[in-house]
PDB file of C-alpha atoms in Angstrom:
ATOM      1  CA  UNK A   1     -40.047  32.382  83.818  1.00  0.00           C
ATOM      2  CA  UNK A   2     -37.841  33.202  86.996  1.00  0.00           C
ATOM      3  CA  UNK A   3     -34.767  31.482  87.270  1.00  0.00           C
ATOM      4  CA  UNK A   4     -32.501  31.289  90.696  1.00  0.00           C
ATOM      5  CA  UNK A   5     -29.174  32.454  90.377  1.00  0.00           C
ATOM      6  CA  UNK A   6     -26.563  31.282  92.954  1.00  0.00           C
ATOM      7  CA  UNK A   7     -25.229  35.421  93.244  1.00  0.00           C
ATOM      8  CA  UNK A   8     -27.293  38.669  92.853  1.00  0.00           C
ATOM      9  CA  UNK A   9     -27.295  39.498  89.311  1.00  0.00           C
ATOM     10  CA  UNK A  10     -27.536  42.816  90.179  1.00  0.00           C
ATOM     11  CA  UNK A  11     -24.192  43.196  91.788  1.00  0.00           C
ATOM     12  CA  UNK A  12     -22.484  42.187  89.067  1.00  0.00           C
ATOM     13  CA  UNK A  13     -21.242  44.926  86.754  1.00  0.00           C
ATOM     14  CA  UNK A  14     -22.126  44.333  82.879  1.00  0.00           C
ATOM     15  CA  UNK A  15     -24.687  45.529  80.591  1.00  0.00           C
ATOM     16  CA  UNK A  16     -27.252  42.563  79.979  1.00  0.00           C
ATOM     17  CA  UNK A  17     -30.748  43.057  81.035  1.00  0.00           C
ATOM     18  CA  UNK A  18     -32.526  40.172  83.232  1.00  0.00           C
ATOM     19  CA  UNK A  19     -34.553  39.071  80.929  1.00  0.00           C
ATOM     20  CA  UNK A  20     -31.592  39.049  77.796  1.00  0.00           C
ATOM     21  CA  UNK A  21     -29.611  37.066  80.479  1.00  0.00           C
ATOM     22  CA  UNK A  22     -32.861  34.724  81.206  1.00  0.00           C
ATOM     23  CA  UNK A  23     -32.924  34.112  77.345  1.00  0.00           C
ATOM     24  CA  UNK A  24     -29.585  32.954  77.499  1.00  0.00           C
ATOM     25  CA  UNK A  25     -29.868  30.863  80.660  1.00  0.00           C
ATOM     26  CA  UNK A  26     -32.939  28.911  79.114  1.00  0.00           C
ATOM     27  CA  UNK A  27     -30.790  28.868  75.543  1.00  0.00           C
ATOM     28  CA  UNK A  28     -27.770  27.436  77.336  1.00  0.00           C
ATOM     29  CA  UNK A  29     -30.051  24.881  79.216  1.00  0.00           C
ATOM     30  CA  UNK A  30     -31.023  23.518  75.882  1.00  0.00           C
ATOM     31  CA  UNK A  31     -27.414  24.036  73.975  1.00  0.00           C
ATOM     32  CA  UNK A  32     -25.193  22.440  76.697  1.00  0.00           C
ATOM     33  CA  UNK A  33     -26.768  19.392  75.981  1.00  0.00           C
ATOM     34  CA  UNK A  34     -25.218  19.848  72.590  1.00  0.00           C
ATOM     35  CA  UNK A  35     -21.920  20.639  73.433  1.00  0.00           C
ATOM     36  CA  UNK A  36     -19.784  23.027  75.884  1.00  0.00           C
ATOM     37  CA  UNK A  37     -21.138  27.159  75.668  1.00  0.00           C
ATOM     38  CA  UNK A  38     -18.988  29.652  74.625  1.00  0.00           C
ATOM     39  CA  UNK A  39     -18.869  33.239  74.856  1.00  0.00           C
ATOM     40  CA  UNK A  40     -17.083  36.152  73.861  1.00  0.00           C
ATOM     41  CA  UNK A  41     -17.255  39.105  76.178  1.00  0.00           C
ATOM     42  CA  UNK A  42     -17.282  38.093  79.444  1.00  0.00           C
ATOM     43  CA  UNK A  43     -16.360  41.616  80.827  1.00  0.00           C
ATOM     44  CA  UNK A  44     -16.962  40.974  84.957  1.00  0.00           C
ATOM     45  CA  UNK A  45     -19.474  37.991  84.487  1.00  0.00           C
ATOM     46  CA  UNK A  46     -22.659  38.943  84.577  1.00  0.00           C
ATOM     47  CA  UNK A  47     -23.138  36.838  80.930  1.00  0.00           C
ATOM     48  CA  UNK A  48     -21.091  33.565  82.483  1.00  0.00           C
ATOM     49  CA  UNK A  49     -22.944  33.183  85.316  1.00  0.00           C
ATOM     50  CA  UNK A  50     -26.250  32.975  83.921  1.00  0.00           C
ATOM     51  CA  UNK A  51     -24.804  30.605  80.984  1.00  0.00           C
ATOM     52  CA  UNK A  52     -22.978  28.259  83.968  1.00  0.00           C
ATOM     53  CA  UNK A  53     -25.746  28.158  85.761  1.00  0.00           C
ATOM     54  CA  UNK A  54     -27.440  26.259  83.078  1.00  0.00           C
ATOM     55  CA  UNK A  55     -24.003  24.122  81.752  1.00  0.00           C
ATOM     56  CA  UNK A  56     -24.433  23.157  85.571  1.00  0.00           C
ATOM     57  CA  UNK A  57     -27.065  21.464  84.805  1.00  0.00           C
ATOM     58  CA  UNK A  58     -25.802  19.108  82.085  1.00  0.00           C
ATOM     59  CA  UNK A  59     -22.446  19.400  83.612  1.00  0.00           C
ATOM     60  CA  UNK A  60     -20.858  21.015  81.034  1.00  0.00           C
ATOM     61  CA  UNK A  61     -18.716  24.115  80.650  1.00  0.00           C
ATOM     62  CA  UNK A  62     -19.077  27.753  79.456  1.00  0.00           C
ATOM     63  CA  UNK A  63     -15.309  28.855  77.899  1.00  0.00           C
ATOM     64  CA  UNK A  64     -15.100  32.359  78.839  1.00  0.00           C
ATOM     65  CA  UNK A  65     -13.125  34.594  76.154  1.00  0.00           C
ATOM     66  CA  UNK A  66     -11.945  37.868  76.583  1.00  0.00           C
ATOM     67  CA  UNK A  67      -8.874  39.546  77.207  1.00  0.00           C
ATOM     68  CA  UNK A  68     -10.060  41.933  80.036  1.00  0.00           C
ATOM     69  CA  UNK A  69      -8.199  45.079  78.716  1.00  0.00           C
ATOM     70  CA  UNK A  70     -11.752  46.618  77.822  1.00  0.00           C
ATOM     71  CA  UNK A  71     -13.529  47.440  74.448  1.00  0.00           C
ATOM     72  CA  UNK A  72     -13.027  50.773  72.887  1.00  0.00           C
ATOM     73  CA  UNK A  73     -16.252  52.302  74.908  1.00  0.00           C
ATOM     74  CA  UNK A  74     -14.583  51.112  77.845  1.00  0.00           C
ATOM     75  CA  UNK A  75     -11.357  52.895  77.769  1.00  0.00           C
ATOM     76  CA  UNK A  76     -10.325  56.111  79.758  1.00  0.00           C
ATOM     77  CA  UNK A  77     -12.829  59.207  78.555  1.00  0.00           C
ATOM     78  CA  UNK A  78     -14.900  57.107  77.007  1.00  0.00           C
ATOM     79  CA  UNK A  79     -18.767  56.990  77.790  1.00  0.00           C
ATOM     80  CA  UNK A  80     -18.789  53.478  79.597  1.00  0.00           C
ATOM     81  CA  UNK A  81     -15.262  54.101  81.294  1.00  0.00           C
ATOM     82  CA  UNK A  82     -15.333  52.426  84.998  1.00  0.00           C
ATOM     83  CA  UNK A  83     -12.524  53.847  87.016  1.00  0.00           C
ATOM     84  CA  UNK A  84     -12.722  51.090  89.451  1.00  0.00           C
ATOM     85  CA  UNK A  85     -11.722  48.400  86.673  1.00  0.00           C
ATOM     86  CA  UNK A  86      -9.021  50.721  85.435  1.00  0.00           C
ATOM     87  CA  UNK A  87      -5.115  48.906  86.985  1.00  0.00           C
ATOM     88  CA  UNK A  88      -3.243  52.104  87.509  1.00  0.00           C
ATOM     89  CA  UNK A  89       0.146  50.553  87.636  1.00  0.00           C
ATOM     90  CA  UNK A  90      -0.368  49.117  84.138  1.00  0.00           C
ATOM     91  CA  UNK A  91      -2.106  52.006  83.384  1.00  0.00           C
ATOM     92  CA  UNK A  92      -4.780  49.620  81.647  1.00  0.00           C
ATOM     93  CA  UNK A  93      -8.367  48.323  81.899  1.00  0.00           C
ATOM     94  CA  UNK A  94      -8.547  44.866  84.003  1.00  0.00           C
ATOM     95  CA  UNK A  95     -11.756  43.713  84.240  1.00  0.00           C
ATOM     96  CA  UNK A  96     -10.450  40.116  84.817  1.00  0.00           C
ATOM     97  CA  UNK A  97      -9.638  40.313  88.840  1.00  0.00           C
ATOM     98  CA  UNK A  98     -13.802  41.435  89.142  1.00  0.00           C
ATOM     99  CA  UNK A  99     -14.855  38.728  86.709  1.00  0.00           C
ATOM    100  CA  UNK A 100     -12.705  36.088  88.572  1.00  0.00           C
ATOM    101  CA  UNK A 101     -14.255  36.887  92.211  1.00  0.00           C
ATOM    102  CA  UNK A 102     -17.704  37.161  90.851  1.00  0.00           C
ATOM    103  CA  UNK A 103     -17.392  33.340  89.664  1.00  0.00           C
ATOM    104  CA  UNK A 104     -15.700  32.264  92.739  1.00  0.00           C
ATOM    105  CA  UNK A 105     -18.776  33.553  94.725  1.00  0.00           C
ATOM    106  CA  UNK A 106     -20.922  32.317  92.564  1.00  0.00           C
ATOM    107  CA  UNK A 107     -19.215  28.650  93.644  1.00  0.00           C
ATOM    108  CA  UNK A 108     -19.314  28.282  89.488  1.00  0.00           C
ATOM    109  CA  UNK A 109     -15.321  27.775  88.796  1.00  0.00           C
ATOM    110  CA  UNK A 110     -16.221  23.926  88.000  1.00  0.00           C
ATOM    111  CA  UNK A 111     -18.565  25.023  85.044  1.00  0.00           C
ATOM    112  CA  UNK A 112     -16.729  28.145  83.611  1.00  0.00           C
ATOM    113  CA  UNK A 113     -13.232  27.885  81.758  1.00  0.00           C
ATOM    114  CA  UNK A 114     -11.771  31.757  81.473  1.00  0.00           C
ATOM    115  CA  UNK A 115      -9.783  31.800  78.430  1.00  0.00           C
ATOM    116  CA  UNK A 116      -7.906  35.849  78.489  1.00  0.00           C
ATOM    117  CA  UNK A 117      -6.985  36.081  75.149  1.00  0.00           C
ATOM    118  CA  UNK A 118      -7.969  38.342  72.193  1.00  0.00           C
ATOM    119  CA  UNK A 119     -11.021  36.648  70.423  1.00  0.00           C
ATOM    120  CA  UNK A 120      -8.778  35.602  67.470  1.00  0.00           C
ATOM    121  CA  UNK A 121      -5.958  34.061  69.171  1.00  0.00           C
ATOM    122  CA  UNK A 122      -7.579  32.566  71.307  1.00  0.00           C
ATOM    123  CA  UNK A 123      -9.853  30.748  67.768  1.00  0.00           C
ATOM    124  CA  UNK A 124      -6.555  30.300  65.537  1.00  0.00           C
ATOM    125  CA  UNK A 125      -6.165  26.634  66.650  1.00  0.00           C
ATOM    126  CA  UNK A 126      -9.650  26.045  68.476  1.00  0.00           C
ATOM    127  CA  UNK A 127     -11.657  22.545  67.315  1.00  0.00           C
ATOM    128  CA  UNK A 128     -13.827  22.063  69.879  1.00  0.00           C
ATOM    129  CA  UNK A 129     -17.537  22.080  68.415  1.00  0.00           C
ATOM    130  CA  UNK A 130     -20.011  23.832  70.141  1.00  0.00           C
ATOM    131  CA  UNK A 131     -23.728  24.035  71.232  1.00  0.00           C
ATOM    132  CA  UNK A 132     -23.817  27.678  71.572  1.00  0.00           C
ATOM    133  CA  UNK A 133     -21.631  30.873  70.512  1.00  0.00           C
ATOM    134  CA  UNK A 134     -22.530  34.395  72.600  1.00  0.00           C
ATOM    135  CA  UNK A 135     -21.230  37.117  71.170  1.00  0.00           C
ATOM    136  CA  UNK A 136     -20.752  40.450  73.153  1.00  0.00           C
ATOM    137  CA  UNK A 137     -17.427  41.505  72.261  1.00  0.00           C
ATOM    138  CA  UNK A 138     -16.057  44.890  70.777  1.00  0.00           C
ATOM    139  CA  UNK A 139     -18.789  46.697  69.108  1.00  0.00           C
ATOM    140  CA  UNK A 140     -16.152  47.483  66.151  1.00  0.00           C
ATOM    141  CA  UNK A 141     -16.954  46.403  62.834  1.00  0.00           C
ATOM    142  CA  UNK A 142     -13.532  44.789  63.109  1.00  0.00           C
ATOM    143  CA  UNK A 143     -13.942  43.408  66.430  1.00  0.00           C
ATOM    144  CA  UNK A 144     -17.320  41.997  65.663  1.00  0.00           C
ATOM    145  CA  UNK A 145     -16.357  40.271  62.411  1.00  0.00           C
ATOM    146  CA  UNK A 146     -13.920  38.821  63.842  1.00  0.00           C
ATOM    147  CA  UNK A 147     -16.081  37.506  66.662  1.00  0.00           C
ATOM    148  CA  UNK A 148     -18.340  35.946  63.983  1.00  0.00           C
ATOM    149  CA  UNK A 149     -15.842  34.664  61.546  1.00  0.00           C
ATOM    150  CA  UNK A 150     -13.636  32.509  64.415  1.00  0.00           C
ATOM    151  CA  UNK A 151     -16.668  31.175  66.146  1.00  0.00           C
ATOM    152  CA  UNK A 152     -19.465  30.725  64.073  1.00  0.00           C
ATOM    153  CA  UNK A 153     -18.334  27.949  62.445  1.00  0.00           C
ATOM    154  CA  UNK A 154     -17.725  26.236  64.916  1.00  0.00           C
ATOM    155  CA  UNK A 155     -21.336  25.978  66.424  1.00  0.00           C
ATOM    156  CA  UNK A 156     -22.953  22.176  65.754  1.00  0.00           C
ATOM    157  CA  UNK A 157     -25.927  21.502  63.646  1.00  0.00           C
ATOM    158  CA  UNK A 158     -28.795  22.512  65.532  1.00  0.00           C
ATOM    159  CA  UNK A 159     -26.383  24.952  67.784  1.00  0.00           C
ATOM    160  CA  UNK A 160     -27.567  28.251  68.474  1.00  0.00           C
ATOM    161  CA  UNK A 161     -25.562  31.673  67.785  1.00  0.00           C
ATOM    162  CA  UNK A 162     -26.609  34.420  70.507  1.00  0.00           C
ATOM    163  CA  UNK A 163     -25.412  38.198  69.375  1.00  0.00           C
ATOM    164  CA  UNK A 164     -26.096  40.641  71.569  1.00  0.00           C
ATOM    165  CA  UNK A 165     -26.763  44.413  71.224  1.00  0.00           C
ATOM    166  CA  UNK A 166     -28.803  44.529  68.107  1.00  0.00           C
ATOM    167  CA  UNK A 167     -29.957  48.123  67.213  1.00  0.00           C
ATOM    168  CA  UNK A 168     -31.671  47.920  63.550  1.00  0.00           C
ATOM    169  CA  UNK A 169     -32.384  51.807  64.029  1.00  0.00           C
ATOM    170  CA  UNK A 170     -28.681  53.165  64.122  1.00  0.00           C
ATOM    171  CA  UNK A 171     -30.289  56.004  66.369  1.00  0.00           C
ATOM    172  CA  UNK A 172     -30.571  53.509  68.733  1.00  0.00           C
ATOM    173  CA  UNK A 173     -26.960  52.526  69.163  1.00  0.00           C
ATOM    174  CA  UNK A 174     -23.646  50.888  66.801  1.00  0.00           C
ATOM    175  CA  UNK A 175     -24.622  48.823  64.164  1.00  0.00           C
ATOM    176  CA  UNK A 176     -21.784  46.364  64.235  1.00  0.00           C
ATOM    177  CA  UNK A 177     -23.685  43.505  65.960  1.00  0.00           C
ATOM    178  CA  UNK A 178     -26.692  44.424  63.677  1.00  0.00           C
ATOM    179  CA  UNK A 179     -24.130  43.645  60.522  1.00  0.00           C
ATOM    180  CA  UNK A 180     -23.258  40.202  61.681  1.00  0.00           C
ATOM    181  CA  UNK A 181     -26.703  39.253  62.952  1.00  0.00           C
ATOM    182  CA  UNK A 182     -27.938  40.265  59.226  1.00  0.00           C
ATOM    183  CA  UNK A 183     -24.401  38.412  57.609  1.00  0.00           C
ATOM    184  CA  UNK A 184     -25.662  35.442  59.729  1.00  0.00           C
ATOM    185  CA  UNK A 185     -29.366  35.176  58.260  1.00  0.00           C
ATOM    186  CA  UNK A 186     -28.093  36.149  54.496  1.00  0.00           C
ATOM    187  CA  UNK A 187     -25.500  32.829  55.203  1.00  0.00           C
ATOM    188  CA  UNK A 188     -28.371  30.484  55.178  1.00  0.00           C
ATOM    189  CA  UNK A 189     -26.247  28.230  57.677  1.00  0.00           C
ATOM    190  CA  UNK A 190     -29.019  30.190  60.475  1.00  0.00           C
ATOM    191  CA  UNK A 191     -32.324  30.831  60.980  1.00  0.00           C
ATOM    192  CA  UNK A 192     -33.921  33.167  63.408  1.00  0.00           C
ATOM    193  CA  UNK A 193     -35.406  31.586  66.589  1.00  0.00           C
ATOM    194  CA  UNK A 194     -36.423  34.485  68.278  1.00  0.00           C
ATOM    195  CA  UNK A 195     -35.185  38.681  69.455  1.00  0.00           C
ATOM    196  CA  UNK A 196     -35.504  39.686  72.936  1.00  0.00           C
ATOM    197  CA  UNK A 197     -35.016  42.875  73.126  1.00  0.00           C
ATOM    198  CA  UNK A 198     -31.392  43.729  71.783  1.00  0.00           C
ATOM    199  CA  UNK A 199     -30.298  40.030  72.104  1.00  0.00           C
ATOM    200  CA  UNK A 200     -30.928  38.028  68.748  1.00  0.00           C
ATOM    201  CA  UNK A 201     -30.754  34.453  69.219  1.00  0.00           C
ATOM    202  CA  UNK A 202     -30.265  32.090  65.946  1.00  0.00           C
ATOM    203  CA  UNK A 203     -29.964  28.214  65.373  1.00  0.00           C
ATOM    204  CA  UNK A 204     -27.442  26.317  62.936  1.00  0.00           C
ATOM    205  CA  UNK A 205     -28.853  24.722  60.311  1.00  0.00           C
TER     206      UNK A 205
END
């Protein structure tokens, strides 16, 4: 089902497909009832503003976690290097100043809470619970472990967990995300609601 989005999706920069990011709107409709949204990965919004859109409508909040220096795909002569988020005077990725004006146009600042931190800082002392965890962060093994190890627990009974980029053939791209979506089933604290396309979407038990 089309959804209306207060921006053009298109002209955001990111790497969700339209119907991945109308999964998540629908999922964070249902999961923001729950409790506040949280993903990690924001990169320049494309992901927050289609899970604000929904918190909007239970008034609730989407934290926003990332530390906008990049991933490792991201970095300079790498394959998914974008010159125009690269800050030459700190001679680093900054993908924050894009994300930041994408939300402001999108008139969604009231529903999104950026939090620029690594993913496990930013979890060391977090107690919030939480109706939904989005995971789209470093495609490490590392990196993604760490995304599922400081967040998952934290999702509420009947919470969903959201990882995206899930390639079971590893022809098809890394396998990290794939690892913690199959760590996630073998836990039996999740059960699988439903793939679309690389996006695999599971619920708390």
């Amino acid at each position: 089902m089309s959804i209306k989005l207060p921006i053009d999706i298109r002209a955001i920069k990111g790497f969700l497909a339209a119907h991945e990011g109308e999964a998540l709107y629908h999922l964070a409709a249902e999961a923001s009832g729950l409790g506040p949204c949280l993903e990690v990965g924001s990169y320049c919004g494309k992901s927050t503003v289609y899970l604000a859109t929904a918190c909007k409508l239970t008034d609730n909040v989407v934290f926003a976690v990332d530390h906008h220096r990049g991933s490792e795909e991201h970095q300079p002569g790498e394959e998914y290097h974008d010159p125009d988020l690269f800050d030459e005077r700190a001679q680093l990725m900054d993908s924050f100043r894009n994300f930041r004006a994408n939300i402001r146009t999108a008139e969604l600042e009231d529903w999104v809470v950026p939090i620029v931190a690594p993913s496990a800082i930013a979890a060391r002392h977090w107690n919030t619970p939480l109706g939904l965890v989005f995971i789209d962060g470093g495609h490490s093994l590392e990196a993604a472990m760490t995304d599922y190890r400081s967040w998952s627990r934290h999702i509420v009974p009947g919470g969903y967990l959201a990882i995206h980029d899930i390639f079971p053939d590893p022809a098809d791209g890394g396998q990290a995300p794939y690892d913690i979506y199959k760590l996630a089933l073998a836990s039996a604290q999740f059960e699988l609601v439903e793939t679309v396309d690389t996006l695999g979407i599971l619920r708390r038990i």
